[in-house]
mmCIF file of C-alpha atoms in Angstrom:
data_model
loop_
_atom_site.group_PDB
_atom_site.id
_atom_site.type_symbol
_atom_site.label_atom_id
_atom_site.label_comp_id
_atom_site.label_asym_id
_atom_site.label_seq_id
_atom_site.Cartn_x
_atom_site.Cartn_y
_atom_site.Cartn_z
ATOM 1 C CA UNK A 298 17.179 -11.798 13.309
ATOM 2 C CA UNK A 299 17.192 -8.127 14.092
ATOM 3 C CA UNK A 300 14.371 -6.268 15.768
ATOM 4 C CA UNK A 301 13.431 -2.648 15.041
ATOM 5 C CA UNK A 302 11.591 -1.503 18.163
ATOM 6 C CA UNK A 303 11.533 2.226 17.446
ATOM 7 C CA UNK A 304 10.064 1.761 13.973
ATOM 8 C CA UNK A 305 7.440 -0.636 15.293
ATOM 9 C CA UNK A 306 6.562 1.897 17.994
ATOM 10 C CA UNK A 307 6.084 4.532 15.273
ATOM 11 C CA UNK A 308 3.907 2.155 13.292
ATOM 12 C CA UNK A 309 1.793 1.470 16.370
ATOM 13 C CA UNK A 310 1.420 5.209 16.914
ATOM 14 C CA UNK A 311 0.099 5.715 13.387
ATOM 15 C CA UNK A 312 -2.176 2.685 13.569
ATOM 16 C CA UNK A 313 -3.641 3.788 16.888
ATOM 17 C CA UNK A 314 -4.276 7.357 15.746
ATOM 18 C CA UNK A 315 -5.699 6.662 12.295
ATOM 19 C CA UNK A 316 -7.925 3.821 13.507
ATOM 20 C CA UNK A 317 -8.771 5.396 16.829
ATOM 21 C CA UNK A 318 -12.562 5.265 16.597
ATOM 22 C CA UNK A 319 -12.683 1.666 15.432
ATOM 23 C CA UNK A 320 -10.038 0.387 17.852
ATOM 24 C CA UNK A 321 -11.633 2.048 20.860
ATOM 25 C CA UNK A 322 -14.751 -0.024 20.262
ATOM 26 C CA UNK A 323 -12.847 -3.319 20.380
ATOM 27 C CA UNK A 324 -12.161 -4.967 23.738
ATOM 28 C CA UNK A 325 -9.441 -7.575 24.119
ATOM 29 C CA UNK A 326 -10.322 -11.185 23.456
ATOM 30 C CA UNK A 327 -7.064 -12.897 24.404
ATOM 31 C CA UNK A 328 -4.604 -12.631 27.257
ATOM 32 C CA UNK A 329 -1.112 -11.341 26.632
ATOM 33 C CA UNK A 330 1.992 -10.886 28.726
ATOM 34 C CA UNK A 331 2.254 -7.123 28.958
ATOM 35 C CA UNK A 332 4.065 -6.602 32.259
ATOM 36 C CA UNK A 333 1.872 -4.487 34.530
ATOM 37 C CA UNK A 334 -0.336 -3.038 31.773
ATOM 38 C CA UNK A 335 -4.022 -3.927 31.562
ATOM 39 C CA UNK A 336 -5.261 -2.355 28.317
ATOM 40 C CA UNK A 337 -8.996 -1.789 28.195
ATOM 41 C CA UNK A 338 -9.347 -1.832 24.422
ATOM 42 C CA UNK A 339 -7.246 -2.293 21.301
ATOM 43 C CA UNK A 340 -6.563 1.426 20.997
ATOM 44 C CA UNK A 341 -5.086 1.446 24.478
ATOM 45 C CA UNK A 342 -3.083 -1.658 23.605
ATOM 46 C CA UNK A 343 -1.548 -0.008 20.552
ATOM 47 C CA UNK A 344 -0.701 3.106 22.545
ATOM 48 C CA UNK A 345 1.205 1.052 25.110
ATOM 49 C CA UNK A 346 3.520 -0.142 22.352
ATOM 50 C CA UNK A 347 3.759 3.298 20.785
ATOM 51 C CA UNK A 348 4.896 4.856 24.033
ATOM 52 C CA UNK A 349 7.216 2.046 25.137
ATOM 53 C CA UNK A 350 9.519 1.042 22.285
ATOM 54 C CA UNK A 351 11.130 -1.653 24.446
ATOM 55 C CA UNK A 352 7.787 -3.490 24.431
ATOM 56 C CA UNK A 353 6.683 -2.459 20.956
ATOM 57 C CA UNK A 354 7.240 -5.816 19.255
ATOM 58 C CA UNK A 355 5.390 -7.727 21.984
ATOM 59 C CA UNK A 356 2.512 -5.274 21.722
ATOM 60 C CA UNK A 357 2.510 -5.546 17.940
ATOM 61 C CA UNK A 358 2.219 -9.308 18.098
ATOM 62 C CA UNK A 359 -0.595 -8.992 20.622
ATOM 63 C CA UNK A 360 -2.460 -6.495 18.464
ATOM 64 C CA UNK A 361 -2.005 -8.607 15.357
ATOM 65 C CA UNK A 362 -3.296 -11.657 17.176
ATOM 66 C CA UNK A 363 -6.298 -9.729 18.485
ATOM 67 C CA UNK A 364 -7.187 -8.534 14.999
ATOM 68 C CA UNK A 365 -6.570 -11.663 12.951
ATOM 69 C CA UNK A 366 -7.192 -14.666 15.195
ATOM 70 C CA UNK A 367 -10.591 -16.253 15.661
ATOM 71 C CA UNK A 368 -12.282 -15.056 18.799
ATOM 72 C CA UNK A 369 -15.645 -14.539 20.404
ATOM 73 C CA UNK A 370 -15.473 -10.835 19.755
ATOM 74 C CA UNK A 371 -16.757 -9.299 16.567
ATOM 75 C CA UNK A 372 -13.832 -7.860 14.635
ATOM 76 C CA UNK A 373 -13.641 -5.739 11.463
ATOM 77 C CA UNK A 374 -11.586 -6.824 8.454
ATOM 78 C CA UNK A 375 -7.983 -5.649 8.232
ATOM 79 C CA UNK A 376 -6.170 -4.056 5.299
ATOM 80 C CA UNK A 377 -2.397 -4.419 5.284
ATOM 81 C CA UNK A 378 -0.879 -2.129 2.641
ATOM 82 C CA UNK A 379 2.809 -2.575 1.858
ATOM 83 C CA UNK A 380 4.508 -0.135 -0.504
ATOM 84 C CA UNK A 381 7.797 -0.675 -2.283
ATOM 85 C CA UNK A 382 8.449 -4.305 -1.383
ATOM 86 C CA UNK A 383 11.305 -4.525 -3.919
ATOM 87 C CA UNK A 384 13.679 -3.253 -1.255
ATOM 88 C CA UNK A 385 12.609 -6.171 0.939
ATOM 89 C CA UNK A 386 13.934 -8.697 -1.566
ATOM 90 C CA UNK A 387 17.606 -7.894 -1.263
ATOM 91 C CA UNK A 388 20.187 -6.644 1.194
ATOM 92 C CA UNK A 389 19.103 -3.884 3.548
ATOM 93 C CA UNK A 390 21.160 -0.816 4.326
ATOM 94 C CA UNK A 391 21.883 -2.034 7.817
ATOM 95 C CA UNK A 392 25.160 -3.700 8.785
ATOM 96 C CA UNK A 393 25.884 -6.427 11.272
ATOM 97 C CA UNK A 394 28.537 -6.280 13.980
ATOM 98 C CA UNK A 395 30.964 -7.827 11.486
ATOM 99 C CA UNK A 396 30.106 -4.958 9.119
ATOM 100 C CA UNK A 397 28.367 -7.237 6.622
ATOM 101 C CA UNK A 398 25.160 -6.036 5.033
ATOM 102 C CA UNK A 399 22.102 -7.600 6.636
ATOM 103 C CA UNK A 400 19.578 -9.183 4.297
ATOM 104 C CA UNK A 401 16.126 -7.607 4.540
ATOM 105 C CA UNK A 402 14.654 -10.981 5.494
ATOM 106 C CA UNK A 403 16.694 -10.923 8.692
ATOM 107 C CA UNK A 404 14.777 -7.874 9.886
ATOM 108 C CA UNK A 405 11.931 -8.985 12.132
ATOM 109 C CA UNK A 406 9.230 -6.600 10.846
ATOM 110 C CA UNK A 407 9.974 -7.342 7.178
ATOM 111 C CA UNK A 408 10.007 -11.078 7.844
ATOM 112 C CA UNK A 409 6.669 -10.722 9.666
ATOM 113 C CA UNK A 410 4.929 -8.856 6.842
ATOM 114 C CA UNK A 411 6.343 -11.174 4.192
ATOM 115 C CA UNK A 412 5.031 -14.175 6.129
ATOM 116 C CA UNK A 413 1.618 -12.568 6.066
ATOM 117 C CA UNK A 414 1.762 -11.729 2.343
ATOM 118 C CA UNK A 415 3.060 -15.184 1.373
ATOM 119 C CA UNK A 416 0.951 -16.985 3.959
ATOM 120 C CA UNK A 417 3.858 -18.791 5.605
ATOM 121 C CA UNK A 418 2.419 -21.305 8.063
ATOM 122 C CA UNK A 419 -0.975 -19.725 7.600
ATOM 123 C CA UNK A 420 0.116 -16.289 8.815
ATOM 124 C CA UNK A 421 -1.883 -14.694 6.001
ATOM 125 C CA UNK A 422 -5.165 -16.295 7.018
ATOM 126 C CA UNK A 423 -7.035 -13.319 8.393
ATOM 127 C CA UNK A 424 -9.695 -14.964 10.540
ATOM 128 C CA UNK A 425 -11.847 -11.864 10.429
ATOM 129 C CA UNK A 426 -11.307 -11.236 6.743
ATOM 130 C CA UNK A 427 -9.373 -8.544 4.979
ATOM 131 C CA UNK A 428 -6.763 -7.829 2.351
ATOM 132 C CA UNK A 429 -3.006 -7.831 2.111
ATOM 133 C CA UNK A 430 -1.944 -5.596 -0.764
ATOM 134 C CA UNK A 431 1.717 -5.099 -1.640
ATOM 135 C CA UNK A 432 2.988 -2.757 -4.332
ATOM 136 C CA UNK A 433 6.318 -2.990 -6.100
ATOM 137 C CA UNK A 434 8.396 0.069 -6.844
ATOM 138 C CA UNK A 435 8.823 -0.376 -10.560
ATOM 139 C CA UNK A 436 11.627 2.102 -10.920
ATOM 140 C CA UNK A 437 14.491 -0.020 -9.656
ATOM 141 C CA UNK A 438 13.198 -3.536 -10.067
ATOM 142 C CA UNK A 439 15.959 -4.528 -12.520
ATOM 143 C CA UNK A 440 18.289 -4.472 -9.554
ATOM 144 C CA UNK A 441 16.432 -7.383 -7.936
ATOM 145 C CA UNK A 442 16.144 -9.929 -10.773
ATOM 146 C CA UNK A 443 15.249 -12.785 -8.445
ATOM 147 C CA UNK A 444 12.153 -10.899 -7.348
ATOM 148 C CA UNK A 445 10.995 -10.521 -10.941
ATOM 149 C CA UNK A 446 11.420 -14.279 -11.382
ATOM 150 C CA UNK A 447 9.374 -14.853 -8.229
ATOM 151 C CA UNK A 448 6.552 -12.665 -9.584
ATOM 152 C CA UNK A 449 6.575 -14.587 -12.865
ATOM 153 C CA UNK A 450 6.415 -17.841 -10.924
ATOM 154 C CA UNK A 451 3.390 -16.634 -8.954
ATOM 155 C CA UNK A 452 1.682 -15.631 -12.214
ATOM 156 C CA UNK A 453 2.550 -18.973 -13.830
ATOM 157 C CA UNK A 454 1.090 -20.823 -10.882
ATOM 158 C CA UNK A 455 -2.127 -18.819 -11.271
ATOM 159 C CA UNK A 456 -2.344 -20.066 -14.836
ATOM 160 C CA UNK A 457 -1.993 -23.645 -13.640
ATOM 161 C CA UNK A 458 1.691 -24.259 -14.344
ATOM 162 C CA UNK A 459 3.743 -25.851 -11.613
ATOM 163 C CA UNK A 460 7.396 -26.225 -10.748
ATOM 164 C CA UNK A 461 7.943 -29.423 -12.707
ATOM 165 C CA UNK A 462 6.451 -28.095 -15.920
ATOM 166 C CA UNK A 463 8.989 -27.120 -18.557
ATOM 167 C CA UNK A 464 7.291 -23.769 -19.186
ATOM 168 C CA UNK A 465 7.459 -22.746 -15.531
ATOM 169 C CA UNK A 466 9.730 -19.682 -15.162
ATOM 170 C CA UNK A 467 13.076 -20.617 -13.648
ATOM 171 C CA UNK A 468 16.225 -18.543 -13.159
ATOM 172 C CA UNK A 469 18.795 -18.776 -15.905
ATOM 173 C CA UNK A 470 21.419 -21.508 -15.365
ATOM 174 C CA UNK A 471 24.428 -19.428 -14.307
ATOM 175 C CA UNK A 472 22.564 -16.456 -12.893
ATOM 176 C CA UNK A 473 23.208 -15.704 -9.205
ATOM 177 C CA UNK A 474 19.970 -16.229 -7.341
ATOM 178 C CA UNK A 475 18.650 -15.195 -3.935
ATOM 179 C CA UNK A 476 17.261 -18.392 -2.407
ATOM 180 C CA UNK A 477 15.534 -16.497 0.367
ATOM 181 C CA UNK A 478 13.400 -14.725 -2.213
ATOM 182 C CA UNK A 479 12.626 -17.802 -4.301
ATOM 183 C CA UNK A 480 11.763 -19.690 -1.138
ATOM 184 C CA UNK A 481 8.788 -17.374 -0.613
ATOM 185 C CA UNK A 482 6.859 -19.117 -3.363
ATOM 186 C CA UNK A 483 6.214 -22.302 -1.442
ATOM 187 C CA UNK A 484 2.953 -22.395 0.461
ATOM 188 C CA UNK A 485 1.749 -19.075 -0.926
ATOM 189 C CA UNK A 486 -1.163 -20.453 -2.984
ATOM 190 C CA UNK A 487 -3.927 -17.915 -3.256
ATOM 191 C CA UNK A 488 -1.524 -15.041 -3.768
ATOM 192 C CA UNK A 489 -2.073 -13.272 -7.089
ATOM 193 C CA UNK A 490 -0.221 -10.650 -9.092
ATOM 194 C CA UNK A 491 -2.001 -7.691 -10.662
ATOM 195 C CA UNK A 492 -0.061 -5.763 -13.300
ATOM 196 C CA UNK A 493 -1.154 -2.148 -13.701
ATOM 197 C CA UNK A 494 -0.800 -0.688 -17.173
ATOM 198 C CA UNK A 495 -1.603 2.653 -18.785
ATOM 199 C CA UNK A 496 -4.980 4.312 -18.495
ATOM 200 C CA UNK A 497 -7.665 3.646 -21.038
ATOM 201 C CA UNK A 498 -7.723 6.532 -23.489
ATOM 202 C CA UNK A 499 -11.265 7.748 -24.094
ATOM 203 C CA UNK A 500 -12.724 7.722 -20.590
ATOM 204 C CA UNK A 501 -9.960 7.430 -18.011
ATOM 205 C CA UNK A 502 -7.181 9.493 -19.640
ATOM 206 C CA UNK A 503 -9.670 12.044 -20.903
ATOM 207 C CA UNK A 504 -11.257 12.283 -17.461
ATOM 208 C CA UNK A 505 -7.879 12.936 -15.858
ATOM 209 C CA UNK A 506 -6.925 15.636 -18.360
ATOM 210 C CA UNK A 507 -10.330 17.276 -18.030
ATOM 211 C CA UNK A 508 -9.764 17.485 -14.293
ATOM 212 C CA UNK A 509 -6.369 19.051 -14.925
ATOM 213 C CA UNK A 510 -7.970 21.585 -17.273
ATOM 214 C CA UNK A 511 -10.768 22.425 -14.855
ATOM 215 C CA UNK A 512 -8.171 22.994 -12.133
ATOM 216 C CA UNK A 513 -6.365 25.465 -14.333
ATOM 217 C CA UNK A 514 -3.272 23.287 -14.463
ATOM 218 C CA UNK A 515 -3.573 22.319 -18.113
ATOM 219 C CA UNK A 516 -4.089 25.294 -20.390
ATOM 220 C CA UNK A 517 -5.131 23.466 -23.524
ATOM 221 C CA UNK A 518 -8.486 22.479 -24.879
ATOM 222 C CA UNK A 519 -9.314 18.862 -24.062
ATOM 223 C CA UNK A 520 -10.520 17.056 -27.160
ATOM 224 C CA UNK A 521 -9.889 13.695 -28.761
ATOM 225 C CA UNK A 522 -6.840 14.982 -30.578
ATOM 226 C CA UNK A 523 -5.015 16.478 -27.577
ATOM 227 C CA UNK A 524 -5.992 13.537 -25.377
ATOM 228 C CA UNK A 525 -4.758 11.095 -28.002
ATOM 229 C CA UNK A 526 -1.501 12.970 -28.385
ATOM 230 C CA UNK A 527 -0.746 13.008 -24.669
ATOM 231 C CA UNK A 528 -1.910 9.437 -24.211
ATOM 232 C CA UNK A 529 0.554 8.236 -26.844
ATOM 233 C CA UNK A 530 3.401 10.345 -25.510
ATOM 234 C CA UNK A 531 2.745 8.851 -22.090
ATOM 235 C CA UNK A 532 3.609 5.415 -23.438
ATOM 236 C CA UNK A 533 -0.006 4.397 -23.779
ATOM 237 C CA UNK A 534 -1.522 6.351 -20.928
ATOM 238 C CA UNK A 535 0.920 5.620 -18.109
ATOM 239 C CA UNK A 536 -0.728 7.809 -15.525
ATOM 240 C CA UNK A 537 2.380 9.436 -14.018
ATOM 241 C CA UNK A 538 3.666 10.419 -17.448
ATOM 242 C CA UNK A 539 0.233 11.623 -18.483
ATOM 243 C CA UNK A 540 0.095 13.881 -15.442
ATOM 244 C CA UNK A 541 3.479 15.283 -16.386
ATOM 245 C CA UNK A 542 2.218 16.199 -19.835
ATOM 246 C CA UNK A 543 -0.943 17.635 -18.380
ATOM 247 C CA UNK A 544 0.962 20.225 -16.446
ATOM 248 C CA UNK A 545 3.618 21.093 -18.989
ATOM 249 C CA UNK A 546 3.475 24.646 -20.256
ATOM 250 C CA UNK A 547 3.120 24.731 -24.010
ATOM 251 C CA UNK A 548 5.381 27.366 -25.478
ATOM 252 C CA UNK B 11 17.468 23.118 13.958
ATOM 253 C CA UNK B 12 17.863 19.371 13.793
ATOM 254 C CA UNK B 13 15.605 17.663 11.312
ATOM 255 C CA UNK B 14 14.431 20.890 9.664
ATOM 256 C CA UNK B 15 15.710 20.056 6.208
ATOM 257 C CA UNK B 16 14.359 16.543 6.453
ATOM 258 C CA UNK B 17 10.962 17.852 7.522
ATOM 259 C CA UNK B 18 10.983 20.238 4.577
ATOM 260 C CA UNK B 19 11.935 17.452 2.173
ATOM 261 C CA UNK B 20 9.218 15.158 3.432
ATOM 262 C CA UNK B 21 6.389 17.618 3.831
ATOM 263 C CA UNK B 22 3.114 16.807 2.158
ATOM 264 C CA UNK B 23 1.217 19.743 0.698
ATOM 265 C CA UNK B 24 -2.316 18.834 -0.248
ATOM 266 C CA UNK B 25 -3.719 22.139 -1.381
ATOM 267 C CA UNK B 26 -2.808 24.985 -3.681
ATOM 268 C CA UNK B 27 -4.916 28.119 -3.645
ATOM 269 C CA UNK B 28 -3.585 29.125 -7.062
ATOM 270 C CA UNK B 29 -5.431 26.193 -8.588
ATOM 271 C CA UNK B 30 -9.035 26.611 -9.578
ATOM 272 C CA UNK B 31 -11.744 25.007 -7.514
ATOM 273 C CA UNK B 32 -13.365 22.229 -9.501
ATOM 274 C CA UNK B 33 -17.110 22.261 -8.922
ATOM 275 C CA UNK B 34 -19.401 19.330 -9.211
ATOM 276 C CA UNK B 35 -17.060 16.566 -8.169
ATOM 277 C CA UNK B 36 -18.176 14.129 -5.514
ATOM 278 C CA UNK B 37 -16.086 12.796 -2.678
ATOM 279 C CA UNK B 38 -15.103 9.147 -2.464
ATOM 280 C CA UNK B 39 -17.590 7.459 -0.153
ATOM 281 C CA UNK B 40 -18.693 4.034 1.027
ATOM 282 C CA UNK B 41 -21.579 4.282 -1.446
ATOM 283 C CA UNK B 42 -19.737 5.150 -4.668
ATOM 284 C CA UNK B 43 -16.564 3.152 -4.267
ATOM 285 C CA UNK B 44 -17.712 0.290 -6.489
ATOM 286 C CA UNK B 45 -19.761 2.392 -8.884
ATOM 287 C CA UNK B 46 -18.815 1.827 -12.524
ATOM 288 C CA UNK B 47 -20.310 5.118 -13.636
ATOM 289 C CA UNK B 48 -17.499 6.843 -11.724
ATOM 290 C CA UNK B 49 -14.792 5.552 -14.068
ATOM 291 C CA UNK B 50 -12.977 8.556 -15.540
ATOM 292 C CA UNK B 51 -14.153 10.793 -12.700
ATOM 293 C CA UNK B 52 -11.921 12.291 -10.079
ATOM 294 C CA UNK B 53 -13.382 11.786 -6.601
ATOM 295 C CA UNK B 54 -12.401 14.027 -3.722
ATOM 296 C CA UNK B 55 -10.692 12.907 -0.527
ATOM 297 C CA UNK B 56 -12.053 14.928 2.323
ATOM 298 C CA UNK B 57 -12.908 15.224 5.975
ATOM 299 C CA UNK B 58 -11.984 12.543 8.437
ATOM 300 C CA UNK B 59 -10.746 10.255 5.656
ATOM 301 C CA UNK B 60 -8.166 12.835 4.640
ATOM 302 C CA UNK B 61 -6.861 13.073 8.208
ATOM 303 C CA UNK B 62 -6.642 9.295 8.424
ATOM 304 C CA UNK B 63 -4.753 9.045 5.124
ATOM 305 C CA UNK B 64 -2.332 11.739 6.212
ATOM 306 C CA UNK B 65 -1.765 10.044 9.559
ATOM 307 C CA UNK B 66 -1.076 6.680 7.987
ATOM 308 C CA UNK B 67 1.429 8.249 5.520
ATOM 309 C CA UNK B 68 -0.518 7.344 2.403
ATOM 310 C CA UNK B 69 0.672 10.464 0.546
ATOM 311 C CA UNK B 70 4.130 10.650 -0.998
ATOM 312 C CA UNK B 71 6.013 13.927 -1.518
ATOM 313 C CA UNK B 72 6.781 12.909 -5.107
ATOM 314 C CA UNK B 73 3.102 12.886 -6.044
ATOM 315 C CA UNK B 74 1.517 16.048 -7.398
ATOM 316 C CA UNK B 75 -1.025 16.832 -4.670
ATOM 317 C CA UNK B 76 0.344 20.364 -4.336
ATOM 318 C CA UNK B 77 -0.951 21.383 -7.746
ATOM 319 C CA UNK B 78 -4.645 21.199 -7.022
ATOM 320 C CA UNK B 79 -7.068 23.074 -4.826
ATOM 321 C CA UNK B 80 -8.227 19.928 -3.021
ATOM 322 C CA UNK B 81 -6.975 16.327 -3.069
ATOM 323 C CA UNK B 82 -8.735 13.932 -5.410
ATOM 324 C CA UNK B 83 -8.066 10.610 -7.048
ATOM 325 C CA UNK B 84 -8.921 9.342 -10.522
ATOM 326 C CA UNK B 85 -11.251 6.358 -10.622
ATOM 327 C CA UNK B 86 -10.168 3.791 -13.191
ATOM 328 C CA UNK B 87 -11.528 0.354 -14.008
ATOM 329 C CA UNK B 88 -9.155 -1.205 -11.479
ATOM 330 C CA UNK B 89 -10.460 1.142 -8.769
ATOM 331 C CA UNK B 90 -14.010 -0.061 -9.201
ATOM 332 C CA UNK B 91 -12.837 -3.670 -9.170
ATOM 333 C CA UNK B 92 -10.987 -2.920 -5.944
ATOM 334 C CA UNK B 93 -14.162 -1.483 -4.447
ATOM 335 C CA UNK B 94 -16.047 -4.627 -5.412
ATOM 336 C CA UNK B 95 -13.319 -6.751 -3.827
ATOM 337 C CA UNK B 96 -13.639 -4.795 -0.587
ATOM 338 C CA UNK B 97 -17.385 -5.393 -0.581
ATOM 339 C CA UNK B 98 -16.877 -9.087 -1.417
ATOM 340 C CA UNK B 99 -14.450 -9.504 1.462
ATOM 341 C CA UNK B 100 -17.018 -8.030 3.822
ATOM 342 C CA UNK B 101 -19.711 -10.319 2.483
ATOM 343 C CA UNK B 102 -17.536 -13.324 3.304
ATOM 344 C CA UNK B 103 -17.443 -16.741 1.728
ATOM 345 C CA UNK B 104 -20.553 -18.743 0.907
ATOM 346 C CA UNK B 105 -19.949 -20.886 3.952
ATOM 347 C CA UNK B 106 -20.023 -17.812 6.149
ATOM 348 C CA UNK B 107 -16.279 -17.632 6.759
ATOM 349 C CA UNK B 108 -14.555 -14.286 6.256
ATOM 350 C CA UNK B 109 -12.533 -13.844 3.103
ATOM 351 C CA UNK B 110 -8.810 -13.041 2.832
ATOM 352 C CA UNK B 111 -7.337 -11.591 -0.327
ATOM 353 C CA UNK B 112 -3.567 -11.465 -0.844
ATOM 354 C CA UNK B 113 -2.228 -9.642 -3.849
ATOM 355 C CA UNK B 114 0.919 -8.069 -5.244
ATOM 356 C CA UNK B 115 0.358 -4.991 -7.409
ATOM 357 C CA UNK B 116 3.132 -4.724 -9.978
ATOM 358 C CA UNK B 117 3.709 -2.703 -13.119
ATOM 359 C CA UNK B 118 6.067 -0.298 -14.768
ATOM 360 C CA UNK B 119 7.227 2.919 -13.162
ATOM 361 C CA UNK B 120 4.519 5.583 -12.625
ATOM 362 C CA UNK B 121 1.595 3.328 -13.509
ATOM 363 C CA UNK B 122 -0.213 4.301 -10.312
ATOM 364 C CA UNK B 123 0.645 1.462 -7.946
ATOM 365 C CA UNK B 124 1.106 3.595 -4.821
ATOM 366 C CA UNK B 125 -2.061 5.518 -5.575
ATOM 367 C CA UNK B 126 -3.855 2.219 -6.008
ATOM 368 C CA UNK B 127 -2.816 1.380 -2.448
ATOM 369 C CA UNK B 128 -4.077 4.787 -1.343
ATOM 370 C CA UNK B 129 -7.450 4.053 -2.895
ATOM 371 C CA UNK B 130 -7.537 0.697 -1.108
ATOM 372 C CA UNK B 131 -6.744 2.411 2.186
ATOM 373 C CA UNK B 132 -9.462 4.986 1.531
ATOM 374 C CA UNK B 133 -12.065 2.338 0.814
ATOM 375 C CA UNK B 134 -11.022 0.341 3.861
ATOM 376 C CA UNK B 135 -11.230 3.407 6.139
ATOM 377 C CA UNK B 136 -14.628 4.315 4.710
ATOM 378 C CA UNK B 137 -15.890 0.846 5.552
ATOM 379 C CA UNK B 138 -14.475 0.939 9.095
ATOM 380 C CA UNK B 139 -11.765 -1.616 8.543
ATOM 381 C CA UNK B 140 -8.545 -1.470 10.506
ATOM 382 C CA UNK B 141 -5.858 -0.130 8.175
ATOM 383 C CA UNK B 142 -2.166 -0.842 8.576
ATOM 384 C CA UNK B 143 0.110 0.931 6.086
ATOM 385 C CA UNK B 144 3.818 0.315 5.708
ATOM 386 C CA UNK B 145 5.104 3.139 3.503
ATOM 387 C CA UNK B 146 8.001 2.723 1.116
ATOM 388 C CA UNK B 147 11.415 2.316 2.665
ATOM 389 C CA UNK B 148 10.211 2.182 6.235
ATOM 390 C CA UNK B 149 12.152 -0.847 7.389
ATOM 391 C CA UNK B 150 15.116 -1.588 5.167
ATOM 392 C CA UNK B 151 16.732 1.725 4.430
ATOM 393 C CA UNK B 152 18.798 2.334 7.521
ATOM 394 C CA UNK B 153 18.807 5.542 9.600
ATOM 395 C CA UNK B 154 15.559 4.325 11.140
ATOM 396 C CA UNK B 155 13.538 4.704 7.971
ATOM 397 C CA UNK B 156 13.368 7.522 5.429
#
């Protein structure tokens, strides 16, 4: 397992600054081994880790425990937002001392967040409530086929199918498979998959294009015909493509 | 200067004075985040919330924030459902225990997944949750992140 103290220190810095008001109101409820430091509130705790990368992982674990373990103190819910988790389902760009590529799951922070998302040993039970939301990248997911299988398995489980069932998605017989990724499925009941599609045409897509027109970015009249045309060209209202058409200059 | 090109590549521009000001749009707030009548509207991101979103790296340089006068986000059906989920989580379970929701947001390229996360972060900040954001490529890309 490989730690990433500088990155965790940066994360703590951002967490402490963006949540400053809320964290300053929260005193500590547990004891932690933090050398000579005696933080007076959770904001102070996060700052200790931000300013001392050598302790950042210890501080992170303390902060996480403070926020998500049951305690006497009143705590707010927590949102954990994870973007682009595709890159966590394969080899990282880091190399070991033997110059082999390290798998993403061997990186301590990634392992930690995956345990929360997939509720390994109850790590995703937020005692004070909250949400763990992870987004895939979409653009290079074909390069991690095992991850796509995992997503299909999670969706199948939601529909009531289980591993033994013949309709349960399994990897193809001779396809190379990443067992670390498939192993995430077990114990992750309660996890769901939401698939985003294109915008709805008459209200959502039209609303977006009207906003573009009112901003002076789109120089065409916005009516059912132009909205319909752009909606179709955007593959059924895929919002990124729609935005691209909204700003294209019509010659 | 070291890091100058990287800083230029990664800079987030949230405002363009060449764009027209759009009057009559509301800002996203704790009150309207689960309001179905807002579907199809663009709600503004302003004030303290904007600073928090910037700090937490919710904006990506590849998004088109630099084309508009002020940052805003389109409310779609899924946004309102997200708002309702946030409120549900705060209400807790029927037996009084707090609720945890764990979800993977998937979909084709450019369908708005990252912006969906941004909306979730906005709603969470507006309701005084603690928000932890791990932006794309932070841990696995080498060179200590992007």
